[in-house]
């Protein structure tokens, strides 16, 4: 149940799954591999090895462990990028569109 201290509109589900991020830039055209740490209806948190600029548009692909459930394929925007430890970075992604 949501209370006054919880400002989120959607609950977060803790996840530990491989995710691919395709940078939506014709010049870059590259893929970054990461680990999805949590997932909600509006976005996700992803650990990666390099920083991405806030506002960067990316395409997210998260494979399903069950063949009867399609993979998550979405367009997202980088809302936050913070250095975690050493060479690791944590992204906060907001979903813009489900593909």
mmCIF file of N, CA and C in Angstrom:
data_model
loop_
_atom_site.group_PDB
_atom_site.id
_atom_site.type_symbol
_atom_site.label_atom_id
_atom_site.label_comp_id
_atom_site.label_asym_id
_atom_site.label_seq_id
_atom_site.Cartn_x
_atom_site.Cartn_y
_atom_site.Cartn_z
ATOM 1 N N UNK A 1 0.834 -1.170 0.000
ATOM 2 C CA UNK A 1 0.000 0.000 0.000
ATOM 3 C C UNK A 1 0.887 1.245 0.000
ATOM 4 N N UNK A 2 0.541 2.227 -0.803
ATOM 5 C CA UNK A 2 1.295 3.473 -0.859
ATOM 6 C C UNK A 2 0.925 4.355 0.318
ATOM 7 N N UNK A 3 1.942 5.025 0.864
ATOM 8 C CA UNK A 3 1.670 5.985 1.925
ATOM 9 C C UNK A 3 2.314 7.315 1.562
ATOM 10 N N UNK A 4 2.256 8.278 2.466
ATOM 11 C CA UNK A 4 2.759 9.623 2.182
ATOM 12 C C UNK A 4 4.244 9.631 1.839
ATOM 13 N N UNK A 5 5.045 8.730 2.417
ATOM 14 C CA UNK A 5 6.483 8.747 2.186
ATOM 15 C C UNK A 5 6.880 8.093 0.868
ATOM 16 N N UNK A 6 5.978 7.342 0.243
ATOM 17 C CA UNK A 6 6.282 6.663 -1.014
ATOM 18 C C UNK A 6 5.717 7.471 -2.174
ATOM 19 N N UNK A 7 6.588 8.110 -2.947
ATOM 20 C CA UNK A 7 6.170 9.001 -4.033
ATOM 21 C C UNK A 7 6.035 8.277 -5.371
ATOM 22 N N UNK A 8 6.380 7.015 -5.431
ATOM 23 C CA UNK A 8 6.339 6.285 -6.693
ATOM 24 C C UNK A 8 4.912 5.946 -7.084
ATOM 25 N N UNK A 9 4.667 5.963 -8.402
ATOM 26 C CA UNK A 9 3.354 5.601 -8.916
ATOM 27 C C UNK A 9 3.238 4.103 -9.158
ATOM 28 N N UNK A 10 4.395 3.431 -9.353
ATOM 29 C CA UNK A 10 4.404 1.995 -9.637
ATOM 30 C C UNK A 10 5.413 1.305 -8.716
ATOM 31 N N UNK A 11 5.084 0.090 -8.314
ATOM 32 C CA UNK A 11 6.000 -0.693 -7.510
ATOM 33 C C UNK A 11 7.176 -1.153 -8.364
ATOM 34 N N UNK A 12 8.340 -1.298 -7.742
ATOM 35 C CA UNK A 12 9.524 -1.794 -8.431
ATOM 36 C C UNK A 12 9.711 -3.273 -8.112
ATOM 37 N N UNK A 13 10.069 -4.024 -9.141
ATOM 38 C CA UNK A 13 10.351 -5.440 -8.996
ATOM 39 C C UNK A 13 11.861 -5.624 -9.081
ATOM 40 N N UNK A 14 12.450 -6.246 -8.088
ATOM 41 C CA UNK A 14 13.888 -6.482 -8.103
ATOM 42 C C UNK A 14 14.196 -7.559 -9.143
ATOM 43 N N UNK A 15 15.195 -7.260 -9.986
ATOM 44 C CA UNK A 15 15.564 -8.139 -11.091
ATOM 45 C C UNK A 15 17.083 -8.233 -11.120
ATOM 46 N N UNK A 16 17.598 -9.286 -11.653
ATOM 47 C CA UNK A 16 19.037 -9.435 -11.862
ATOM 48 C C UNK A 16 19.192 -10.145 -13.205
ATOM 49 N N UNK A 17 19.009 -9.393 -14.304
ATOM 50 C CA UNK A 17 18.971 -10.005 -15.628
ATOM 51 C C UNK A 17 19.788 -9.196 -16.630
ATOM 52 N N UNK A 18 20.380 -9.906 -17.589
ATOM 53 C CA UNK A 18 21.130 -9.248 -18.661
ATOM 54 C C UNK A 18 20.186 -8.424 -19.517
ATOM 55 N N UNK A 19 20.651 -7.241 -19.938
ATOM 56 C CA UNK A 19 19.867 -6.351 -20.781
ATOM 57 C C UNK A 19 20.798 -5.735 -21.820
ATOM 58 N N UNK A 20 20.269 -5.496 -23.010
ATOM 59 C CA UNK A 20 21.028 -4.835 -24.064
ATOM 60 C C UNK A 20 20.449 -3.448 -24.291
ATOM 61 N N UNK A 21 21.325 -2.454 -24.381
ATOM 62 C CA UNK A 21 20.936 -1.076 -24.637
ATOM 63 C C UNK A 21 21.526 -0.657 -25.976
ATOM 64 N N UNK A 22 20.667 -0.322 -26.921
ATOM 65 C CA UNK A 22 21.106 0.151 -28.227
ATOM 66 C C UNK A 22 21.009 1.667 -28.213
ATOM 67 N N UNK A 23 22.155 2.338 -28.335
ATOM 68 C CA UNK A 23 22.187 3.795 -28.318
ATOM 69 C C UNK A 23 21.499 4.297 -29.576
ATOM 70 N N UNK A 24 20.509 5.158 -29.402
ATOM 71 C CA UNK A 24 19.700 5.653 -30.516
ATOM 72 C C UNK A 24 20.358 6.892 -31.132
ATOM 73 N N UNK A 25 21.515 6.676 -31.747
ATOM 74 C CA UNK A 25 22.274 7.744 -32.393
ATOM 75 C C UNK A 25 22.880 7.163 -33.660
ATOM 76 N N UNK A 26 22.528 7.704 -34.852
ATOM 77 C CA UNK A 26 23.027 7.141 -36.105
ATOM 78 C C UNK A 26 24.548 7.059 -36.169
ATOM 79 N N UNK A 27 25.241 8.013 -35.539
ATOM 80 C CA UNK A 27 26.700 7.987 -35.572
ATOM 81 C C UNK A 27 27.265 6.960 -34.601
ATOM 82 N N UNK A 28 26.640 6.818 -33.440
ATOM 83 C CA UNK A 28 27.141 5.868 -32.450
ATOM 84 C C UNK A 28 26.786 4.444 -32.857
ATOM 85 N N UNK A 29 25.491 4.200 -33.047
ATOM 86 C CA UNK A 29 25.009 2.892 -33.477
ATOM 87 C C UNK A 29 25.663 1.736 -32.761
ATOM 88 N N UNK A 30 25.756 1.808 -31.471
ATOM 89 C CA UNK A 30 26.432 0.751 -30.721
ATOM 90 C C UNK A 30 25.528 0.187 -29.641
ATOM 91 N N UNK A 31 25.892 -0.979 -29.167
ATOM 92 C CA UNK A 31 25.139 -1.659 -28.128
ATOM 93 C C UNK A 31 25.975 -1.728 -26.859
ATOM 94 N N UNK A 32 25.334 -1.467 -25.738
ATOM 95 C CA UNK A 32 25.976 -1.562 -24.431
ATOM 96 C C UNK A 32 25.264 -2.664 -23.657
ATOM 97 N N UNK A 33 26.024 -3.600 -23.104
ATOM 98 C CA UNK A 33 25.451 -4.659 -22.276
ATOM 99 C C UNK A 33 25.402 -4.198 -20.831
ATOM 100 N N UNK A 34 24.331 -4.584 -20.139
ATOM 101 C CA UNK A 34 24.189 -4.211 -18.746
ATOM 102 C C UNK A 34 23.413 -5.241 -17.964
ATOM 103 N N UNK A 35 23.200 -4.932 -16.702
ATOM 104 C CA UNK A 35 22.424 -5.784 -15.805
ATOM 105 C C UNK A 35 21.256 -4.962 -15.284
ATOM 106 N N UNK A 36 20.045 -5.433 -15.541
ATOM 107 C CA UNK A 36 18.843 -4.777 -15.026
ATOM 108 C C UNK A 36 18.722 -5.135 -13.544
ATOM 109 N N UNK A 37 18.661 -4.112 -12.692
ATOM 110 C CA UNK A 37 18.579 -4.334 -11.245
ATOM 111 C C UNK A 37 17.158 -4.240 -10.717
ATOM 112 N N UNK A 38 16.358 -3.345 -11.286
ATOM 113 C CA UNK A 38 14.951 -3.297 -10.911
ATOM 114 C C UNK A 38 14.137 -2.770 -12.078
ATOM 115 N N UNK A 39 12.850 -3.101 -12.035
ATOM 116 C CA UNK A 39 11.958 -2.845 -13.159
ATOM 117 C C UNK A 39 10.591 -2.427 -12.629
ATOM 118 N N UNK A 40 9.998 -1.411 -13.264
ATOM 119 C CA UNK A 40 8.629 -1.023 -12.930
ATOM 120 C C UNK A 40 7.896 -0.759 -14.236
ATOM 121 N N UNK A 41 6.652 -0.384 -14.145
ATOM 122 C CA UNK A 41 5.860 -0.106 -15.348
ATOM 123 C C UNK A 41 6.352 1.137 -16.074
ATOM 124 N N UNK A 42 7.091 2.005 -15.390
ATOM 125 C CA UNK A 42 7.522 3.260 -16.006
ATOM 126 C C UNK A 42 9.011 3.343 -16.300
ATOM 127 N N UNK A 43 9.808 2.371 -15.842
ATOM 128 C CA UNK A 43 11.239 2.438 -16.105
ATOM 129 C C UNK A 43 12.010 1.317 -15.460
ATOM 130 N N UNK A 44 13.343 1.469 -15.498
ATOM 131 C CA UNK A 44 14.215 0.448 -14.926
ATOM 132 C C UNK A 44 15.529 1.064 -14.483
ATOM 133 N N UNK A 45 16.239 0.328 -13.647
ATOM 134 C CA UNK A 45 17.570 0.686 -13.200
ATOM 135 C C UNK A 45 18.526 -0.341 -13.803
ATOM 136 N N UNK A 46 19.617 0.148 -14.422
ATOM 137 C CA UNK A 46 20.551 -0.733 -15.124
ATOM 138 C C UNK A 46 21.973 -0.389 -14.723
ATOM 139 N N UNK A 47 22.784 -1.407 -14.441
ATOM 140 C CA UNK A 47 24.213 -1.238 -14.188
ATOM 141 C C UNK A 47 24.977 -1.468 -15.486
ATOM 142 N N UNK A 48 25.884 -0.523 -15.829
ATOM 143 C CA UNK A 48 26.718 -0.647 -17.024
ATOM 144 C C UNK A 48 28.149 -0.249 -16.671
ATOM 145 N N UNK A 49 29.081 -0.453 -17.617
ATOM 146 C CA UNK A 49 30.489 -0.171 -17.371
ATOM 147 C C UNK A 49 30.960 1.174 -17.876
ATOM 148 N N UNK A 50 30.088 1.969 -18.484
ATOM 149 C CA UNK A 50 30.481 3.270 -19.016
ATOM 150 C C UNK A 50 29.346 4.261 -18.803
ATOM 151 N N UNK A 51 29.677 5.538 -18.676
ATOM 152 C CA UNK A 51 28.613 6.521 -18.450
ATOM 153 C C UNK A 51 27.861 6.848 -19.735
ATOM 154 N N UNK A 52 26.580 7.187 -19.594
ATOM 155 C CA UNK A 52 25.773 7.699 -20.698
ATOM 156 C C UNK A 52 25.206 9.039 -20.262
ATOM 157 N N UNK A 53 25.094 9.967 -21.202
ATOM 158 C CA UNK A 53 24.588 11.298 -20.882
ATOM 159 C C UNK A 53 23.096 11.269 -20.591
ATOM 160 N N UNK A 54 22.688 12.118 -19.656
ATOM 161 C CA UNK A 54 21.270 12.266 -19.388
ATOM 162 C C UNK A 54 20.581 12.761 -20.645
ATOM 163 N N UNK A 55 19.387 12.258 -20.898
ATOM 164 C CA UNK A 55 18.631 12.643 -22.079
ATOM 165 C C UNK A 55 18.875 11.757 -23.279
ATOM 166 N N UNK A 56 19.879 10.876 -23.218
ATOM 167 C CA UNK A 56 20.161 9.968 -24.329
ATOM 168 C C UNK A 56 18.990 9.013 -24.534
ATOM 169 N N UNK A 57 18.558 8.863 -25.780
ATOM 170 C CA UNK A 57 17.501 7.908 -26.108
ATOM 171 C C UNK A 57 18.138 6.577 -26.457
ATOM 172 N N UNK A 58 17.571 5.521 -25.906
ATOM 173 C CA UNK A 58 18.094 4.184 -26.159
ATOM 174 C C UNK A 58 16.939 3.213 -26.389
ATOM 175 N N UNK A 59 17.279 2.095 -26.995
ATOM 176 C CA UNK A 59 16.317 1.000 -27.144
ATOM 177 C C UNK A 59 16.770 -0.105 -26.203
ATOM 178 N N UNK A 60 15.865 -0.569 -25.381
ATOM 179 C CA UNK A 60 16.153 -1.558 -24.347
ATOM 180 C C UNK A 60 15.590 -2.908 -24.772
ATOM 181 N N UNK A 61 16.387 -3.954 -24.606
ATOM 182 C CA UNK A 61 15.900 -5.311 -24.892
ATOM 183 C C UNK A 61 16.272 -6.204 -23.715
ATOM 184 N N UNK A 62 15.235 -6.745 -23.089
ATOM 185 C CA UNK A 62 15.392 -7.643 -21.949
ATOM 186 C C UNK A 62 14.716 -8.957 -22.303
ATOM 187 N N UNK A 63 15.513 -9.983 -22.494
ATOM 188 C CA UNK A 63 14.984 -11.299 -22.878
ATOM 189 C C UNK A 63 14.205 -11.914 -21.730
ATOM 190 N N UNK A 64 13.234 -12.723 -22.060
ATOM 191 C CA UNK A 64 12.417 -13.424 -21.071
ATOM 192 C C UNK A 64 12.987 -14.820 -20.832
ATOM 193 N N UNK A 65 12.907 -15.290 -19.601
ATOM 194 C CA UNK A 65 13.356 -16.639 -19.276
ATOM 195 C C UNK A 65 12.321 -17.680 -19.694
ATOM 196 N N UNK A 66 11.110 -17.227 -20.018
ATOM 197 C CA UNK A 66 10.026 -18.120 -20.389
ATOM 198 C C UNK A 66 9.661 -17.863 -21.853
ATOM 199 N N UNK A 67 9.696 -18.891 -22.685
ATOM 200 C CA UNK A 67 9.419 -18.732 -24.115
ATOM 201 C C UNK A 67 8.004 -18.253 -24.415
ATOM 202 N N UNK A 68 7.079 -18.441 -23.487
ATOM 203 C CA UNK A 68 5.704 -17.998 -23.731
ATOM 204 C C UNK A 68 5.505 -16.510 -23.423
ATOM 205 N N UNK A 69 6.526 -15.884 -22.828
ATOM 206 C CA UNK A 69 6.459 -14.445 -22.527
ATOM 207 C C UNK A 69 7.435 -13.737 -23.460
ATOM 208 N N UNK A 70 6.947 -12.770 -24.251
ATOM 209 C CA UNK A 70 7.845 -12.068 -25.185
ATOM 210 C C UNK A 70 8.864 -11.213 -24.437
ATOM 211 N N UNK A 71 10.004 -10.939 -25.065
ATOM 212 C CA UNK A 71 11.007 -10.079 -24.420
ATOM 213 C C UNK A 71 10.492 -8.652 -24.279
ATOM 214 N N UNK A 72 11.049 -7.935 -23.329
ATOM 215 C CA UNK A 72 10.749 -6.517 -23.180
ATOM 216 C C UNK A 72 11.557 -5.774 -24.235
ATOM 217 N N UNK A 73 10.888 -4.992 -25.058
ATOM 218 C CA UNK A 73 11.525 -4.208 -26.119
ATOM 219 C C UNK A 73 10.920 -2.812 -26.030
ATOM 220 N N UNK A 74 11.714 -1.832 -25.572
ATOM 221 C CA UNK A 74 11.176 -0.507 -25.301
ATOM 222 C C UNK A 74 12.168 0.583 -25.693
ATOM 223 N N UNK A 75 11.636 1.754 -25.962
ATOM 224 C CA UNK A 75 12.447 2.950 -26.135
ATOM 225 C C UNK A 75 12.444 3.661 -24.790
ATOM 226 N N UNK A 76 13.624 4.089 -24.342
ATOM 227 C CA UNK A 76 13.744 4.721 -23.030
ATOM 228 C C UNK A 76 14.678 5.924 -23.108
ATOM 229 N N UNK A 77 14.596 6.734 -22.072
ATOM 230 C CA UNK A 77 15.422 7.935 -21.966
ATOM 231 C C UNK A 77 16.240 7.841 -20.681
ATOM 232 N N UNK A 78 17.524 8.193 -20.753
ATOM 233 C CA UNK A 78 18.379 8.190 -19.575
ATOM 234 C C UNK A 78 18.002 9.394 -18.707
ATOM 235 N N UNK A 79 17.521 9.114 -17.509
ATOM 236 C CA UNK A 79 17.106 10.164 -16.586
ATOM 237 C C UNK A 79 18.171 10.427 -15.517
ATOM 238 N N UNK A 80 19.013 9.414 -15.284
ATOM 239 C CA UNK A 80 20.035 9.520 -14.254
ATOM 240 C C UNK A 80 21.182 8.602 -14.613
ATOM 241 N N UNK A 81 22.415 9.056 -14.356
ATOM 242 C CA UNK A 81 23.601 8.225 -14.527
ATOM 243 C C UNK A 81 24.564 8.578 -13.413
ATOM 244 N N UNK A 82 24.763 7.642 -12.511
ATOM 245 C CA UNK A 82 25.645 7.885 -11.374
ATOM 246 C C UNK A 82 26.707 6.820 -11.273
ATOM 247 N N UNK A 83 27.898 7.227 -10.865
ATOM 248 C CA UNK A 83 28.984 6.261 -10.697
ATOM 249 C C UNK A 83 28.754 5.500 -9.411
ATOM 250 N N UNK A 84 28.795 4.190 -9.504
ATOM 251 C CA UNK A 84 28.538 3.351 -8.346
ATOM 252 C C UNK A 84 29.827 3.053 -7.591
ATOM 253 N N UNK A 85 30.681 2.236 -8.173
ATOM 254 C CA UNK A 85 31.944 1.884 -7.539
ATOM 255 C C UNK A 85 32.947 1.525 -8.625
ATOM 256 N N UNK A 86 34.140 2.019 -8.477
ATOM 257 C CA UNK A 86 35.170 1.718 -9.465
ATOM 258 C C UNK A 86 34.783 2.196 -10.846
ATOM 259 N N UNK A 87 34.561 1.250 -11.751
ATOM 260 C CA UNK A 87 34.232 1.577 -13.133
ATOM 261 C C UNK A 87 32.752 1.413 -13.453
ATOM 262 N N UNK A 88 31.924 1.129 -12.461
ATOM 263 C CA UNK A 88 30.518 0.861 -12.708
ATOM 264 C C UNK A 88 29.647 2.095 -12.606
ATOM 265 N N UNK A 89 28.584 2.118 -13.418
ATOM 266 C CA UNK A 89 27.617 3.217 -13.427
ATOM 267 C C UNK A 89 26.220 2.641 -13.334
ATOM 268 N N UNK A 90 25.323 3.367 -12.682
ATOM 269 C CA UNK A 90 23.932 2.946 -12.604
ATOM 270 C C UNK A 90 23.070 3.971 -13.327
ATOM 271 N N UNK A 91 22.271 3.466 -14.287
ATOM 272 C CA UNK A 91 21.372 4.309 -15.059
ATOM 273 C C UNK A 91 19.964 4.218 -14.496
ATOM 274 N N UNK A 92 19.270 5.317 -14.518
ATOM 275 C CA UNK A 92 17.840 5.359 -14.263
ATOM 276 C C UNK A 92 17.176 5.639 -15.604
ATOM 277 N N UNK A 93 16.393 4.709 -16.109
ATOM 278 C CA UNK A 93 15.764 4.836 -17.422
ATOM 279 C C UNK A 93 14.261 4.995 -17.277
ATOM 280 N N UNK A 94 13.690 5.908 -18.062
ATOM 281 C CA UNK A 94 12.233 6.098 -18.113
ATOM 282 C C UNK A 94 11.739 5.605 -19.459
ATOM 283 N N UNK A 95 10.757 4.709 -19.444
ATOM 284 C CA UNK A 95 10.204 4.205 -20.691
ATOM 285 C C UNK A 95 9.414 5.303 -21.402
ATOM 286 N N UNK A 96 9.631 5.411 -22.707
ATOM 287 C CA UNK A 96 8.907 6.360 -23.540
ATOM 288 C C UNK A 96 7.869 5.625 -24.363
ATOM 289 N N UNK A 97 8.258 4.446 -24.881
ATOM 290 C CA UNK A 97 7.370 3.689 -25.769
ATOM 291 C C UNK A 97 7.731 2.217 -25.696
ATOM 292 N N UNK A 98 6.729 1.363 -25.708
ATOM 293 C CA UNK A 98 6.953 -0.082 -25.800
ATOM 294 C C UNK A 98 6.864 -0.477 -27.266
ATOM 295 N N UNK A 99 7.898 -1.153 -27.753
ATOM 296 C CA UNK A 99 7.954 -1.537 -29.171
ATOM 297 C C UNK A 99 7.330 -2.902 -29.402
#
